[in-house]
């Protein structure tokens, strides 16, 4: 019975560049780790589909923030998303539209409906020319279930700030948000701004490291 699964592409295999979709479907899976180190030339071509009604823990390590379609994750309580940096970014100027990245992040949030703990890194967001566009309606996980949010490698870029503002405003059940800074140079000034953001939950505490 499969309960724990870790998936990563074989970088020595030439076939990964032709894969358009990757599907994971399991009624017994409880823990899933996805490591997506797909080359930049293939970012717009890959889609990951997950159907796992008993999944409790999901970890995504992804340089590209691929398109994730998450279905029937009724038992999911813990999600960790790490958008990592890559040296090849220095050589890339125009690899996709800015709106597409924001859309894919929202798509992921809409798929983790029952999540209580959400952790993700934003330290590389500005390197992706990330553009946060606030949606008209909040993700259901924020409105109903998320209790704790942890943001790692926070750099204080404009769109990172807007993303935090969105999470605090719409986290109606949020009890705590922990923000871990990349460096302490501008931490004090940023903390003051972050503490002034509107909070959807009257019990939410914002902590900094």
mmCIF file of N, CA, C and O in Angstrom, residues 30-99:
data_model
loop_
_atom_site.group_PDB
_atom_site.id
_atom_site.type_symbol
_atom_site.label_atom_id
_atom_site.label_comp_id
_atom_site.label_asym_id
_atom_site.label_seq_id
_atom_site.Cartn_x
_atom_site.Cartn_y
_atom_site.Cartn_z
ATOM 1 N N UNK A 30 -0.481 9.360 1.467
ATOM 2 C CA UNK A 30 -0.626 10.295 2.576
ATOM 3 C C UNK A 30 0.412 11.417 2.554
ATOM 4 O O UNK A 30 0.151 12.514 3.040
ATOM 5 N N UNK A 31 1.588 11.149 2.015
ATOM 6 C CA UNK A 31 2.653 12.144 1.953
ATOM 7 C C UNK A 31 3.221 12.177 0.539
ATOM 8 O O UNK A 31 3.573 11.137 -0.015
ATOM 9 N N UNK A 32 3.321 13.378 -0.035
ATOM 10 C CA UNK A 32 3.801 13.511 -1.412
ATOM 11 C C UNK A 32 4.792 14.674 -1.505
ATOM 12 O O UNK A 32 4.512 15.789 -1.082
ATOM 13 N N UNK A 33 5.975 14.381 -2.072
ATOM 14 C CA UNK A 33 6.988 15.404 -2.324
ATOM 15 C C UNK A 33 7.258 15.461 -3.818
ATOM 16 O O UNK A 33 7.574 14.446 -4.445
ATOM 17 N N UNK A 34 7.118 16.651 -4.395
ATOM 18 C CA UNK A 34 7.341 16.847 -5.828
ATOM 19 C C UNK A 34 8.525 17.773 -6.025
ATOM 20 O O UNK A 34 8.534 18.902 -5.541
ATOM 21 N N UNK A 35 9.531 17.283 -6.731
ATOM 22 C CA UNK A 35 10.715 18.081 -7.035
ATOM 23 C C UNK A 35 10.763 18.295 -8.538
ATOM 24 O O UNK A 35 10.999 17.359 -9.296
ATOM 25 N N UNK A 36 10.512 19.502 -8.941
ATOM 26 C CA UNK A 36 10.425 19.798 -10.371
ATOM 27 C C UNK A 36 11.568 20.703 -10.788
ATOM 28 O O UNK A 36 11.490 21.913 -10.681
ATOM 29 N N UNK A 37 12.656 20.111 -11.278
ATOM 30 C CA UNK A 37 13.807 20.884 -11.746
ATOM 31 C C UNK A 37 13.845 20.862 -13.263
ATOM 32 O O UNK A 37 14.856 20.575 -13.882
ATOM 33 N N UNK A 38 12.711 21.136 -13.885
ATOM 34 C CA UNK A 38 12.615 21.138 -15.342
ATOM 35 C C UNK A 38 13.375 22.328 -15.918
ATOM 36 O O UNK A 38 13.264 23.440 -15.403
ATOM 37 N N UNK A 39 14.125 22.142 -16.997
ATOM 38 C CA UNK A 39 14.851 23.262 -17.594
ATOM 39 C C UNK A 39 13.929 24.402 -17.991
ATOM 40 O O UNK A 39 12.759 24.196 -18.298
ATOM 41 N N UNK A 40 14.453 25.610 -18.018
ATOM 42 C CA UNK A 40 13.649 26.802 -18.296
ATOM 43 C C UNK A 40 12.918 26.734 -19.621
ATOM 44 O O UNK A 40 11.837 27.262 -19.763
ATOM 45 N N UNK A 41 13.499 26.066 -20.626
ATOM 46 C CA UNK A 41 12.872 26.032 -21.944
ATOM 47 C C UNK A 41 11.557 25.280 -21.927
ATOM 48 O O UNK A 41 10.754 25.403 -22.831
ATOM 49 N N UNK A 42 11.302 24.498 -20.866
ATOM 50 C CA UNK A 42 10.108 23.668 -20.835
ATOM 51 C C UNK A 42 9.073 24.145 -19.818
ATOM 52 O O UNK A 42 8.091 23.477 -19.575
ATOM 53 N N UNK A 43 9.303 25.283 -19.202
ATOM 54 C CA UNK A 43 8.417 25.742 -18.131
ATOM 55 C C UNK A 43 6.960 25.812 -18.538
ATOM 56 O O UNK A 43 6.081 25.448 -17.782
ATOM 57 N N UNK A 44 6.689 26.320 -19.699
ATOM 58 C CA UNK A 44 5.307 26.541 -20.107
ATOM 59 C C UNK A 44 4.627 25.280 -20.614
ATOM 60 O O UNK A 44 3.456 25.313 -20.970
ATOM 61 N N UNK A 45 5.344 24.173 -20.666
ATOM 62 C CA UNK A 45 4.810 22.969 -21.284
ATOM 63 C C UNK A 45 4.386 21.911 -20.281
ATOM 64 O O UNK A 45 3.787 20.911 -20.666
ATOM 65 N N UNK A 46 4.688 22.089 -19.003
ATOM 66 C CA UNK A 46 4.467 21.034 -18.028
ATOM 67 C C UNK A 46 3.302 21.333 -17.096
ATOM 68 O O UNK A 46 3.120 22.458 -16.634
ATOM 69 N N UNK A 47 2.539 20.288 -16.808
ATOM 70 C CA UNK A 47 1.384 20.382 -15.931
ATOM 71 C C UNK A 47 1.384 19.174 -15.005
ATOM 72 O O UNK A 47 1.599 18.050 -15.435
ATOM 73 N N UNK A 48 1.175 19.424 -13.720
ATOM 74 C CA UNK A 48 1.153 18.354 -12.735
ATOM 75 C C UNK A 48 -0.255 18.228 -12.178
ATOM 76 O O UNK A 48 -0.813 19.194 -11.658
ATOM 77 N N UNK A 49 -0.835 17.026 -12.293
ATOM 78 C CA UNK A 49 -2.194 16.768 -11.822
ATOM 79 C C UNK A 49 -2.132 15.777 -10.664
ATOM 80 O O UNK A 49 -1.503 14.720 -10.781
ATOM 81 N N UNK A 50 -2.758 16.118 -9.544
ATOM 82 C CA UNK A 50 -2.747 15.250 -8.363
ATOM 83 C C UNK A 50 -4.169 14.995 -7.901
ATOM 84 O O UNK A 50 -4.942 15.935 -7.680
ATOM 85 N N UNK A 51 -4.508 13.719 -7.753
ATOM 86 C CA UNK A 51 -5.789 13.296 -7.158
ATOM 87 C C UNK A 51 -5.465 12.304 -6.045
ATOM 88 O O UNK A 51 -5.037 11.193 -6.314
ATOM 89 N N UNK A 52 -5.670 12.720 -4.804
ATOM 90 C CA UNK A 52 -5.310 11.871 -3.669
ATOM 91 C C UNK A 52 -6.169 12.248 -2.465
ATOM 92 O O UNK A 52 -5.784 13.110 -1.672
ATOM 93 N N UNK A 53 -7.323 11.636 -2.312
ATOM 94 C CA UNK A 53 -8.278 12.029 -1.266
ATOM 95 C C UNK A 53 -7.773 11.855 0.161
ATOM 96 O O UNK A 53 -8.305 12.489 1.078
ATOM 97 N N UNK A 54 -6.757 11.008 0.383
ATOM 98 C CA UNK A 54 -6.237 10.784 1.727
ATOM 99 C C UNK A 54 -4.887 11.455 1.960
ATOM 100 O O UNK A 54 -4.257 11.232 3.000
ATOM 101 N N UNK A 55 -4.457 12.300 1.033
ATOM 102 C CA UNK A 55 -3.178 12.995 1.169
ATOM 103 C C UNK A 55 -3.250 14.006 2.316
ATOM 104 O O UNK A 55 -4.163 14.821 2.375
ATOM 105 N N UNK A 56 -2.249 13.939 3.222
ATOM 106 C CA UNK A 56 -2.206 14.820 4.376
ATOM 107 C C UNK A 56 -1.095 15.865 4.278
ATOM 108 O O UNK A 56 -1.218 16.958 4.850
ATOM 109 N N UNK A 57 -0.022 15.521 3.569
ATOM 110 C CA UNK A 57 1.148 16.400 3.487
ATOM 111 C C UNK A 57 1.599 16.510 2.039
ATOM 112 O O UNK A 57 1.752 15.513 1.338
ATOM 113 N N UNK A 58 1.810 17.754 1.579
ATOM 114 C CA UNK A 58 2.271 18.001 0.212
ATOM 115 C C UNK A 58 3.435 18.981 0.250
ATOM 116 O O UNK A 58 3.325 20.075 0.794
ATOM 117 N N UNK A 59 4.566 18.574 -0.347
ATOM 118 C CA UNK A 59 5.742 19.439 -0.438
ATOM 119 C C UNK A 59 6.094 19.623 -1.908
ATOM 120 O O UNK A 59 6.273 18.646 -2.639
ATOM 121 N N UNK A 60 6.186 20.875 -2.338
ATOM 122 C CA UNK A 60 6.508 21.197 -3.732
ATOM 123 C C UNK A 60 7.795 22.003 -3.772
ATOM 124 O O UNK A 60 7.861 23.103 -3.226
ATOM 125 N N UNK A 61 8.826 21.452 -4.392
ATOM 126 C CA UNK A 61 10.079 22.167 -4.638
ATOM 127 C C UNK A 61 10.165 22.397 -6.138
ATOM 128 O O UNK A 61 10.338 21.455 -6.907
ATOM 129 N N UNK A 62 10.061 23.642 -6.545
ATOM 130 C CA UNK A 62 9.876 23.906 -7.968
ATOM 131 C C UNK A 62 10.570 25.196 -8.381
ATOM 132 O O UNK A 62 10.283 26.262 -7.842
ATOM 133 N N UNK A 63 11.469 25.115 -9.334
ATOM 134 C CA UNK A 63 12.127 26.313 -9.839
ATOM 135 C C UNK A 63 11.218 27.116 -10.756
ATOM 136 O O UNK A 63 11.441 28.301 -10.988
ATOM 137 N N UNK A 64 10.213 26.470 -11.297
ATOM 138 C CA UNK A 64 9.433 27.118 -12.345
ATOM 139 C C UNK A 64 8.025 27.507 -11.940
ATOM 140 O O UNK A 64 7.353 28.207 -12.665
ATOM 141 N N UNK A 65 7.575 27.061 -10.744
ATOM 142 C CA UNK A 65 6.177 27.230 -10.348
ATOM 143 C C UNK A 65 5.286 26.756 -11.488
ATOM 144 O O UNK A 65 4.548 27.518 -12.111
ATOM 145 N N UNK A 66 5.395 25.456 -11.787
ATOM 146 C CA UNK A 66 4.636 24.854 -12.880
ATOM 147 C C UNK A 66 3.142 24.932 -12.601
ATOM 148 O O UNK A 66 2.715 25.361 -11.534
ATOM 149 N N UNK A 67 2.351 24.477 -13.538
ATOM 150 C CA UNK A 67 0.902 24.479 -13.388
ATOM 151 C C UNK A 67 0.478 23.253 -12.592
ATOM 152 O O UNK A 67 0.641 22.114 -13.054
ATOM 153 N N UNK A 68 -0.048 23.472 -11.389
ATOM 154 C CA UNK A 68 -0.485 22.369 -10.533
ATOM 155 C C UNK A 68 -2.010 22.340 -10.463
ATOM 156 O O UNK A 68 -2.638 23.304 -10.030
ATOM 157 N N UNK A 69 -2.585 21.219 -10.872
ATOM 158 C CA UNK A 69 -4.022 20.995 -10.782
ATOM 159 C C UNK A 69 -4.257 19.974 -9.674
ATOM 160 O O UNK A 69 -3.953 18.797 -9.830
ATOM 161 N N UNK A 70 -4.797 20.430 -8.554
ATOM 162 C CA UNK A 70 -4.967 19.589 -7.378
ATOM 163 C C UNK A 70 -6.447 19.297 -7.176
ATOM 164 O O UNK A 70 -7.247 20.207 -7.028
ATOM 165 N N UNK A 71 -6.792 18.009 -7.150
ATOM 166 C CA UNK A 71 -8.192 17.602 -7.057
ATOM 167 C C UNK A 71 -8.403 16.642 -5.891
ATOM 168 O O UNK A 71 -7.551 15.814 -5.595
ATOM 169 N N UNK A 72 -9.548 16.759 -5.235
ATOM 170 C CA UNK A 72 -10.000 15.793 -4.225
ATOM 171 C C UNK A 72 -9.016 15.624 -3.081
ATOM 172 O O UNK A 72 -8.874 14.543 -2.518
ATOM 173 N N UNK A 73 -8.334 16.705 -2.688
ATOM 174 C CA UNK A 73 -7.384 16.619 -1.575
ATOM 175 C C UNK A 73 -8.113 16.938 -0.270
ATOM 176 O O UNK A 73 -7.791 17.904 0.428
ATOM 177 N N UNK A 74 -9.078 16.097 0.061
ATOM 178 C CA UNK A 74 -9.971 16.367 1.186
ATOM 179 C C UNK A 74 -9.275 16.287 2.541
ATOM 180 O O UNK A 74 -9.722 16.906 3.512
ATOM 181 N N UNK A 75 -8.187 15.523 2.638
ATOM 182 C CA UNK A 75 -7.522 15.293 3.920
ATOM 183 C C UNK A 75 -6.270 16.140 4.099
ATOM 184 O O UNK A 75 -5.618 16.074 5.137
ATOM 185 N N UNK A 76 -5.940 16.949 3.115
ATOM 186 C CA UNK A 76 -4.698 17.713 3.134
ATOM 187 C C UNK A 76 -4.716 18.794 4.214
ATOM 188 O O UNK A 76 -5.614 19.629 4.253
ATOM 189 N N UNK A 77 -3.704 18.773 5.094
ATOM 190 C CA UNK A 77 -3.625 19.754 6.176
ATOM 191 C C UNK A 77 -2.337 20.573 6.163
ATOM 192 O O UNK A 77 -2.297 21.665 6.722
ATOM 193 N N UNK A 78 -1.270 20.051 5.533
ATOM 194 C CA UNK A 78 0.020 20.733 5.547
ATOM 195 C C UNK A 78 0.590 20.837 4.142
ATOM 196 O O UNK A 78 0.711 19.834 3.443
ATOM 197 N N UNK A 79 0.935 22.060 3.736
ATOM 198 C CA UNK A 79 1.491 22.290 2.393
ATOM 199 C C UNK A 79 2.741 23.161 2.510
ATOM 200 O O UNK A 79 2.733 24.189 3.181
ATOM 201 N N UNK A 80 3.799 22.727 1.830
ATOM 202 C CA UNK A 80 5.040 23.490 1.780
ATOM 203 C C UNK A 80 5.412 23.711 0.321
ATOM 204 O O UNK A 80 5.498 22.762 -0.454
ATOM 205 N N UNK A 81 5.597 24.983 -0.047
ATOM 206 C CA UNK A 81 5.936 25.331 -1.434
ATOM 207 C C UNK A 81 7.242 26.108 -1.439
ATOM 208 O O UNK A 81 7.337 27.174 -0.827
ATOM 209 N N UNK A 82 8.229 25.592 -2.143
ATOM 210 C CA UNK A 82 9.526 26.250 -2.216
ATOM 211 C C UNK A 82 9.835 26.600 -3.662
ATOM 212 O O UNK A 82 10.057 25.725 -4.493
ATOM 213 N N UNK A 83 9.805 27.900 -3.963
ATOM 214 C CA UNK A 83 10.169 28.386 -5.293
ATOM 215 C C UNK A 83 11.640 28.743 -5.229
ATOM 216 O O UNK A 83 12.019 29.761 -4.660
ATOM 217 N N UNK A 84 12.483 27.913 -5.795
ATOM 218 C CA UNK A 84 13.910 28.049 -5.601
ATOM 219 C C UNK A 84 14.566 28.856 -6.701
ATOM 220 O O UNK A 84 14.013 29.051 -7.779
ATOM 221 N N UNK A 85 15.787 29.292 -6.438
ATOM 222 C CA UNK A 85 16.561 30.055 -7.407
ATOM 223 C C UNK A 85 17.379 29.119 -8.280
ATOM 224 O O UNK A 85 17.652 27.990 -7.925
ATOM 225 N N UNK A 86 17.804 29.603 -9.433
ATOM 226 C CA UNK A 86 18.612 28.813 -10.354
ATOM 227 C C UNK A 86 19.566 29.745 -11.085
ATOM 228 O O UNK A 86 19.187 30.830 -11.508
ATOM 229 N N UNK A 87 20.786 29.329 -11.214
ATOM 230 C CA UNK A 87 21.800 30.185 -11.830
ATOM 231 C C UNK A 87 21.465 30.546 -13.264
ATOM 232 O O UNK A 87 21.881 31.585 -13.773
ATOM 233 N N UNK A 88 20.671 29.706 -13.934
ATOM 234 C CA UNK A 88 20.336 29.987 -15.326
ATOM 235 C C UNK A 88 19.466 31.219 -15.481
ATOM 236 O O UNK A 88 19.372 31.796 -16.565
ATOM 237 N N UNK A 89 18.826 31.652 -14.391
ATOM 238 C CA UNK A 89 17.960 32.831 -14.470
ATOM 239 C C UNK A 89 18.738 34.066 -14.916
ATOM 240 O O UNK A 89 18.172 34.981 -15.498
ATOM 241 N N UNK A 90 20.021 34.084 -14.636
ATOM 242 C CA UNK A 90 20.826 35.237 -15.000
ATOM 243 C C UNK A 90 20.921 35.413 -16.511
ATOM 244 O O UNK A 90 21.209 36.507 -16.994
ATOM 245 N N UNK A 91 20.670 34.351 -17.249
ATOM 246 C CA UNK A 91 20.797 34.406 -18.698
ATOM 247 C C UNK A 91 19.462 34.517 -19.412
ATOM 248 O O UNK A 91 19.387 34.509 -20.623
ATOM 249 N N UNK A 92 18.367 34.600 -18.616
ATOM 250 C CA UNK A 92 17.031 34.619 -19.204
ATOM 251 C C UNK A 92 16.408 35.997 -19.007
ATOM 252 O O UNK A 92 16.373 36.535 -17.907
ATOM 253 N N UNK A 93 15.899 36.579 -20.073
ATOM 254 C CA UNK A 93 15.289 37.911 -19.978
ATOM 255 C C UNK A 93 13.780 37.868 -20.156
ATOM 256 O O UNK A 93 13.054 38.607 -19.524
ATOM 257 N N UNK A 94 13.309 37.014 -21.033
ATOM 258 C CA UNK A 94 11.880 36.996 -21.318
ATOM 259 C C UNK A 94 11.453 35.560 -21.549
ATOM 260 O O UNK A 94 11.595 35.021 -22.632
ATOM 261 N N UNK A 95 10.935 34.899 -20.491
ATOM 262 C CA UNK A 95 10.605 33.492 -20.644
ATOM 263 C C UNK A 95 9.126 33.201 -20.492
ATOM 264 O O UNK A 95 8.668 32.136 -20.801
ATOM 265 N N UNK A 96 8.327 34.120 -20.003
ATOM 266 C CA UNK A 96 6.890 33.921 -19.942
ATOM 267 C C UNK A 96 6.219 35.194 -19.466
ATOM 268 O O UNK A 96 6.855 36.090 -18.951
ATOM 269 N N UNK A 97 4.911 35.261 -19.612
ATOM 270 C CA UNK A 97 4.178 36.446 -19.179
ATOM 271 C C UNK A 97 4.136 36.498 -17.659
ATOM 272 O O UNK A 97 4.124 35.487 -16.979
ATOM 273 N N UNK A 98 4.113 37.712 -17.110
ATOM 274 C CA UNK A 98 4.079 37.884 -15.668
ATOM 275 C C UNK A 98 2.758 37.396 -15.083
ATOM 276 O O UNK A 98 2.718 36.848 -13.994
ATOM 277 N N UNK A 99 1.663 37.608 -15.797
ATOM 278 C CA UNK A 99 0.354 37.203 -15.300
ATOM 279 C C UNK A 99 0.280 35.698 -15.092
ATOM 280 O O UNK A 99 -0.408 35.221 -14.188
#
